[in-house]
mmCIF file of C-alpha atoms in Angstrom:
data_model
loop_
_atom_site.group_PDB
_atom_site.id
_atom_site.type_symbol
_atom_site.label_atom_id
_atom_site.label_comp_id
_atom_site.label_asym_id
_atom_site.label_seq_id
_atom_site.Cartn_x
_atom_site.Cartn_y
_atom_site.Cartn_z
ATOM 1 C CA UNK A 17 0.025 -0.049 -0.014
ATOM 2 C CA UNK A 18 1.336 3.422 -0.969
ATOM 3 C CA UNK A 19 1.936 5.864 1.845
ATOM 4 C CA UNK A 20 -0.011 8.616 -0.086
ATOM 5 C CA UNK A 21 -3.173 7.531 -1.916
ATOM 6 C CA UNK A 22 -5.256 9.772 -4.156
ATOM 7 C CA UNK A 23 -8.752 9.257 -5.593
ATOM 8 C CA UNK A 24 -10.033 9.308 -8.085
ATOM 9 C CA UNK A 25 -7.234 8.558 -10.617
ATOM 10 C CA UNK A 26 -9.129 10.162 -13.458
ATOM 11 C CA UNK A 27 -11.974 12.715 -13.329
ATOM 12 C CA UNK A 28 -14.028 14.097 -16.112
ATOM 13 C CA UNK A 29 -16.283 17.084 -15.349
ATOM 14 C CA UNK A 30 -18.429 19.650 -17.164
ATOM 15 C CA UNK A 31 -17.587 23.266 -17.059
ATOM 16 C CA UNK A 32 -19.054 24.832 -13.851
ATOM 17 C CA UNK A 33 -19.221 21.645 -11.825
ATOM 18 C CA UNK A 34 -17.827 21.425 -8.273
ATOM 19 C CA UNK A 35 -14.841 19.085 -8.053
ATOM 20 C CA UNK A 36 -13.368 17.130 -5.178
ATOM 21 C CA UNK A 37 -10.039 15.225 -5.206
ATOM 22 C CA UNK A 38 -9.153 13.180 -2.158
ATOM 23 C CA UNK A 39 -5.803 12.351 -0.509
ATOM 24 C CA UNK A 40 -5.122 10.000 2.392
ATOM 25 C CA UNK A 41 -1.713 9.372 3.936
ATOM 26 C CA UNK A 42 -0.396 6.762 6.435
ATOM 27 C CA UNK A 43 2.639 8.614 7.922
ATOM 28 C CA UNK A 44 3.050 11.330 10.337
ATOM 29 C CA UNK A 45 3.555 14.674 8.459
ATOM 30 C CA UNK A 46 4.698 18.127 8.922
ATOM 31 C CA UNK A 47 3.014 19.552 5.869
ATOM 32 C CA UNK A 48 0.747 18.445 2.983
ATOM 33 C CA UNK A 49 1.124 19.918 -0.547
ATOM 34 C CA UNK A 50 -1.326 20.171 -3.251
ATOM 35 C CA UNK A 51 0.449 20.633 -6.734
ATOM 36 C CA UNK A 52 -0.792 21.186 -10.143
ATOM 37 C CA UNK A 53 1.006 19.623 -13.184
ATOM 38 C CA UNK A 54 0.219 20.738 -16.790
ATOM 39 C CA UNK A 55 1.065 18.443 -19.861
ATOM 40 C CA UNK A 56 4.373 20.226 -20.407
ATOM 41 C CA UNK A 57 5.468 18.903 -17.104
ATOM 42 C CA UNK A 58 6.014 21.975 -15.008
ATOM 43 C CA UNK A 59 4.609 21.817 -11.486
ATOM 44 C CA UNK A 60 2.908 24.706 -9.594
ATOM 45 C CA UNK A 61 2.423 24.598 -5.849
ATOM 46 C CA UNK A 62 -1.145 25.374 -5.008
ATOM 47 C CA UNK A 63 -1.281 24.906 -1.289
ATOM 48 C CA UNK A 64 0.907 23.908 1.595
ATOM 49 C CA UNK A 65 -0.981 23.213 4.752
ATOM 50 C CA UNK A 66 -0.540 21.618 8.095
ATOM 51 C CA UNK A 67 -3.991 22.176 9.614
ATOM 52 C CA UNK A 68 -7.406 23.563 8.812
ATOM 53 C CA UNK A 69 -8.387 25.084 5.553
ATOM 54 C CA UNK A 70 -6.937 27.261 2.975
ATOM 55 C CA UNK A 71 -8.745 29.115 -0.020
ATOM 56 C CA UNK A 72 -7.164 30.808 -3.084
ATOM 57 C CA UNK A 73 -9.656 31.962 -5.616
ATOM 58 C CA UNK A 74 -11.877 29.032 -6.718
ATOM 59 C CA UNK A 75 -9.551 26.504 -5.104
ATOM 60 C CA UNK A 76 -10.077 25.209 -1.446
ATOM 61 C CA UNK A 77 -7.825 22.746 0.347
ATOM 62 C CA UNK A 78 -8.793 21.160 3.690
ATOM 63 C CA UNK A 79 -6.830 18.826 5.964
ATOM 64 C CA UNK A 80 -7.997 16.664 8.818
ATOM 65 C CA UNK A 81 -4.862 15.562 10.701
ATOM 66 C CA UNK A 82 -6.664 13.038 13.011
ATOM 67 C CA UNK A 83 -8.111 11.219 10.011
ATOM 68 C CA UNK A 84 -4.974 11.720 7.821
ATOM 69 C CA UNK A 85 -7.022 13.015 4.971
ATOM 70 C CA UNK A 86 -7.056 16.009 2.801
ATOM 71 C CA UNK A 87 -9.326 17.257 0.081
ATOM 72 C CA UNK A 88 -8.892 19.632 -2.817
ATOM 73 C CA UNK A 89 -11.955 21.418 -4.040
ATOM 74 C CA UNK A 90 -12.517 23.361 -7.259
ATOM 75 C CA UNK A 91 -15.694 25.467 -7.518
ATOM 76 C CA UNK A 92 -17.068 26.574 -10.827
ATOM 77 C CA UNK A 93 -14.640 24.444 -12.776
ATOM 78 C CA UNK A 94 -13.266 25.651 -16.085
ATOM 79 C CA UNK A 95 -11.463 23.902 -18.977
ATOM 80 C CA UNK A 96 -8.306 25.765 -18.026
ATOM 81 C CA UNK A 97 -8.315 23.626 -14.744
ATOM 82 C CA UNK A 98 -7.614 20.571 -16.700
ATOM 83 C CA UNK A 99 -4.364 19.182 -15.385
ATOM 84 C CA UNK A 100 -2.865 16.480 -13.045
ATOM 85 C CA UNK A 101 -3.368 17.371 -9.353
ATOM 86 C CA UNK A 102 -0.748 15.717 -7.068
ATOM 87 C CA UNK A 103 -0.889 15.336 -3.324
ATOM 88 C CA UNK A 104 2.425 15.257 -1.541
ATOM 89 C CA UNK A 105 3.395 15.050 2.118
ATOM 90 C CA UNK A 106 6.572 16.198 4.071
ATOM 91 C CA UNK A 107 7.313 13.390 6.500
ATOM 92 C CA UNK A 108 7.351 14.637 10.155
ATOM 93 C CA UNK A 109 10.993 15.187 11.249
ATOM 94 C CA UNK A 110 12.337 14.969 7.614
ATOM 95 C CA UNK A 111 13.689 17.660 5.476
ATOM 96 C CA UNK A 112 11.020 19.774 3.747
ATOM 97 C CA UNK A 113 11.923 18.666 0.196
ATOM 98 C CA UNK A 114 11.779 15.085 1.176
ATOM 99 C CA UNK A 115 8.192 14.634 -0.216
ATOM 100 C CA UNK A 116 6.192 11.475 -0.581
ATOM 101 C CA UNK A 117 4.003 11.962 -3.658
ATOM 102 C CA UNK A 118 0.671 10.406 -4.641
ATOM 103 C CA UNK A 119 0.258 9.185 -8.171
ATOM 104 C CA UNK A 120 -1.965 12.081 -9.116
ATOM 105 C CA UNK A 121 -5.455 12.757 -10.245
ATOM 106 C CA UNK A 122 -5.895 13.551 -13.971
ATOM 107 C CA UNK A 123 -8.756 16.194 -14.342
ATOM 108 C CA UNK A 124 -10.306 16.950 -17.599
ATOM 109 C CA UNK A 125 -12.953 19.666 -17.617
ATOM 110 C CA UNK A 126 -15.202 19.793 -20.830
ATOM 111 C CA UNK A 127 -16.690 22.959 -22.047
ATOM 112 C CA UNK B 28 11.922 37.849 -10.671
ATOM 113 C CA UNK B 29 12.868 34.700 -12.560
ATOM 114 C CA UNK B 30 11.435 31.436 -11.285
ATOM 115 C CA UNK B 31 13.355 28.160 -10.913
ATOM 116 C CA UNK B 32 15.175 27.480 -14.090
ATOM 117 C CA UNK B 33 16.403 24.035 -15.301
ATOM 118 C CA UNK B 34 18.675 23.120 -18.105
ATOM 119 C CA UNK B 35 18.670 21.554 -20.598
ATOM 120 C CA UNK B 36 14.953 21.125 -21.242
ATOM 121 C CA UNK B 37 15.398 17.895 -23.163
ATOM 122 C CA UNK B 38 18.286 15.512 -23.447
ATOM 123 C CA UNK B 39 18.891 12.212 -25.231
ATOM 124 C CA UNK B 40 21.615 10.047 -24.002
ATOM 125 C CA UNK B 41 22.786 6.397 -24.668
ATOM 126 C CA UNK B 42 23.095 3.603 -22.025
ATOM 127 C CA UNK B 43 26.247 3.829 -20.163
ATOM 128 C CA UNK B 44 26.827 7.458 -20.702
ATOM 129 C CA UNK B 45 26.903 10.242 -17.914
ATOM 130 C CA UNK B 46 24.589 13.218 -17.682
ATOM 131 C CA UNK B 47 24.647 16.485 -15.684
ATOM 132 C CA UNK B 48 21.412 18.398 -15.139
ATOM 133 C CA UNK B 49 21.409 21.907 -13.796
ATOM 134 C CA UNK B 50 19.096 23.918 -11.568
ATOM 135 C CA UNK B 51 19.070 27.625 -10.563
ATOM 136 C CA UNK B 52 16.775 28.462 -7.602
ATOM 137 C CA UNK B 53 14.738 31.574 -7.165
ATOM 138 C CA UNK B 54 17.037 34.396 -5.988
ATOM 139 C CA UNK B 55 17.339 34.306 -2.261
ATOM 140 C CA UNK B 56 16.344 30.529 -1.990
ATOM 141 C CA UNK B 57 18.930 28.453 -0.181
ATOM 142 C CA UNK B 58 17.332 24.947 -0.564
ATOM 143 C CA UNK B 59 17.159 22.866 -3.698
ATOM 144 C CA UNK B 60 15.555 19.501 -4.040
ATOM 145 C CA UNK B 61 15.618 17.081 -6.952
ATOM 146 C CA UNK B 62 12.874 14.659 -8.016
ATOM 147 C CA UNK B 63 12.573 11.924 -10.709
ATOM 148 C CA UNK B 64 9.109 11.435 -12.390
ATOM 149 C CA UNK B 65 8.754 8.398 -14.558
ATOM 150 C CA UNK B 66 5.876 8.594 -17.119
ATOM 151 C CA UNK B 67 2.625 8.013 -15.566
ATOM 152 C CA UNK B 68 3.800 8.094 -11.996
ATOM 153 C CA UNK B 69 4.046 10.712 -9.260
ATOM 154 C CA UNK B 70 7.609 12.225 -8.678
ATOM 155 C CA UNK B 71 10.070 10.566 -6.342
ATOM 156 C CA UNK B 72 12.504 12.345 -4.110
ATOM 157 C CA UNK B 73 16.165 12.035 -5.005
ATOM 158 C CA UNK B 74 18.086 14.718 -3.012
ATOM 159 C CA UNK B 75 17.799 17.927 -0.945
ATOM 160 C CA UNK B 76 20.629 20.421 -0.449
ATOM 161 C CA UNK B 77 20.618 23.303 1.872
ATOM 162 C CA UNK B 78 23.441 25.825 2.499
ATOM 163 C CA UNK B 79 25.491 23.592 0.220
ATOM 164 C CA UNK B 80 25.040 20.404 2.428
ATOM 165 C CA UNK B 81 23.028 17.385 1.715
ATOM 166 C CA UNK B 82 20.001 17.373 4.021
ATOM 167 C CA UNK B 83 18.040 14.354 2.586
ATOM 168 C CA UNK B 84 18.505 11.492 0.228
ATOM 169 C CA UNK B 85 15.895 9.350 -1.413
ATOM 170 C CA UNK B 86 16.092 5.637 -2.268
ATOM 171 C CA UNK B 87 18.308 5.944 -5.419
ATOM 172 C CA UNK B 88 21.435 4.144 -6.239
ATOM 173 C CA UNK B 89 24.951 5.655 -5.920
ATOM 174 C CA UNK B 90 25.100 6.390 -9.654
ATOM 175 C CA UNK B 91 22.980 9.453 -8.706
ATOM 176 C CA UNK B 92 24.945 12.266 -7.010
ATOM 177 C CA UNK B 93 24.445 16.062 -6.568
ATOM 178 C CA UNK B 94 26.017 19.176 -5.293
ATOM 179 C CA UNK B 95 25.130 22.774 -4.477
ATOM 180 C CA UNK B 96 27.334 25.706 -5.304
ATOM 181 C CA UNK B 97 28.031 28.891 -3.302
ATOM 182 C CA UNK B 98 25.342 30.672 -5.409
ATOM 183 C CA UNK B 99 22.932 27.961 -4.264
ATOM 184 C CA UNK B 100 22.521 26.530 -7.893
ATOM 185 C CA UNK B 101 22.750 22.831 -8.089
ATOM 186 C CA UNK B 102 23.806 20.004 -10.347
ATOM 187 C CA UNK B 103 22.355 16.514 -10.485
ATOM 188 C CA UNK B 104 24.743 13.862 -11.954
ATOM 189 C CA UNK B 105 23.825 10.472 -13.154
ATOM 190 C CA UNK B 106 26.429 7.891 -14.106
ATOM 191 C CA UNK B 107 26.252 4.687 -16.121
ATOM 192 C CA UNK B 108 22.755 5.721 -17.512
ATOM 193 C CA UNK B 109 20.199 2.837 -17.798
ATOM 194 C CA UNK B 110 17.030 2.806 -19.857
ATOM 195 C CA UNK B 111 15.092 3.054 -16.730
ATOM 196 C CA UNK B 112 16.641 6.388 -15.967
ATOM 197 C CA UNK B 113 14.504 7.928 -18.681
ATOM 198 C CA UNK B 114 12.253 10.446 -16.871
ATOM 199 C CA UNK B 115 11.252 14.016 -16.202
ATOM 200 C CA UNK B 116 13.765 15.411 -13.634
ATOM 201 C CA UNK B 117 12.395 18.149 -11.595
ATOM 202 C CA UNK B 118 14.004 20.695 -9.340
ATOM 203 C CA UNK B 119 12.344 22.739 -6.591
ATOM 204 C CA UNK B 120 13.764 25.565 -4.459
ATOM 205 C CA UNK B 121 12.626 27.077 -1.133
ATOM 206 C CA UNK B 122 13.892 29.561 1.335
ATOM 207 C CA UNK B 123 14.718 27.149 3.986
ATOM 208 C CA UNK B 124 15.240 23.315 4.218
ATOM 209 C CA UNK B 125 13.441 22.098 7.296
ATOM 210 C CA UNK B 126 12.333 22.998 10.761
ATOM 211 C CA UNK B 127 9.505 25.230 11.907
ATOM 212 C CA UNK B 128 10.396 28.013 9.372
ATOM 213 C CA UNK B 129 9.704 25.620 6.494
ATOM 214 C CA UNK B 130 6.016 25.798 7.350
ATOM 215 C CA UNK B 131 5.852 29.208 5.674
ATOM 216 C CA UNK B 132 8.337 28.344 2.899
ATOM 217 C CA UNK B 133 6.601 26.680 -0.009
ATOM 218 C CA UNK B 134 8.379 24.793 -2.775
ATOM 219 C CA UNK B 135 8.735 26.420 -6.157
ATOM 220 C CA UNK B 136 9.239 23.969 -9.082
ATOM 221 C CA UNK B 137 11.078 24.322 -12.361
ATOM 222 C CA UNK B 138 9.694 23.014 -15.594
ATOM 223 C CA UNK B 139 11.909 19.997 -15.601
ATOM 224 C CA UNK B 140 14.540 18.357 -17.765
ATOM 225 C CA UNK B 141 13.093 15.484 -19.926
ATOM 226 C CA UNK B 142 15.880 12.793 -20.246
ATOM 227 C CA UNK B 143 15.613 9.975 -22.651
ATOM 228 C CA UNK B 144 18.039 7.074 -22.564
ATOM 229 C CA UNK B 145 18.284 4.905 -25.605
#
């Protein structure tokens, strides 16, 4: 079993839909990261959180430390949101860059 | 300000050869981390350097090595290339490397170097 599991693996949505991507992890962490990767390969860091909830524009990330679970929500989805979304965790006591990554969720938003 | 820059963007090598990949962090960032992403998989951690010292190492063979220079740029070296080393190699920088300050120091990723080994 992977230490970071994401679901679903693939997600197709219609423009305007509310989207949720889930991440569960099995190790103690100091932070959880949500990343966005476009087809060219470059990665953009969306959120880094260790508790509670963060919001940026149409994106919302939540984390429940007790349940070892995080969700990424996209409200009013748009075709430009199409990308791979990756959950990654920094192991507690480890160096910040020592991330354990999920396999990613490929999101396709249709107009 | 320029973001994290990686060079080259693409590279084709033959089995057994050696390769050097380069990464320039965001100005002021002292930590650089390297990751390997095989097609269809999530990235895997290779190394982290902070203030020119190795601060973390992933589960990669000794053929992989790295270093960080006084200007905080970094090189990743891979010797005796195998077909399985074909991947996207990503670099990320941050202000700090670990500890409580890292909670407010997000990672910034470059666009990667796509290495093909034939």
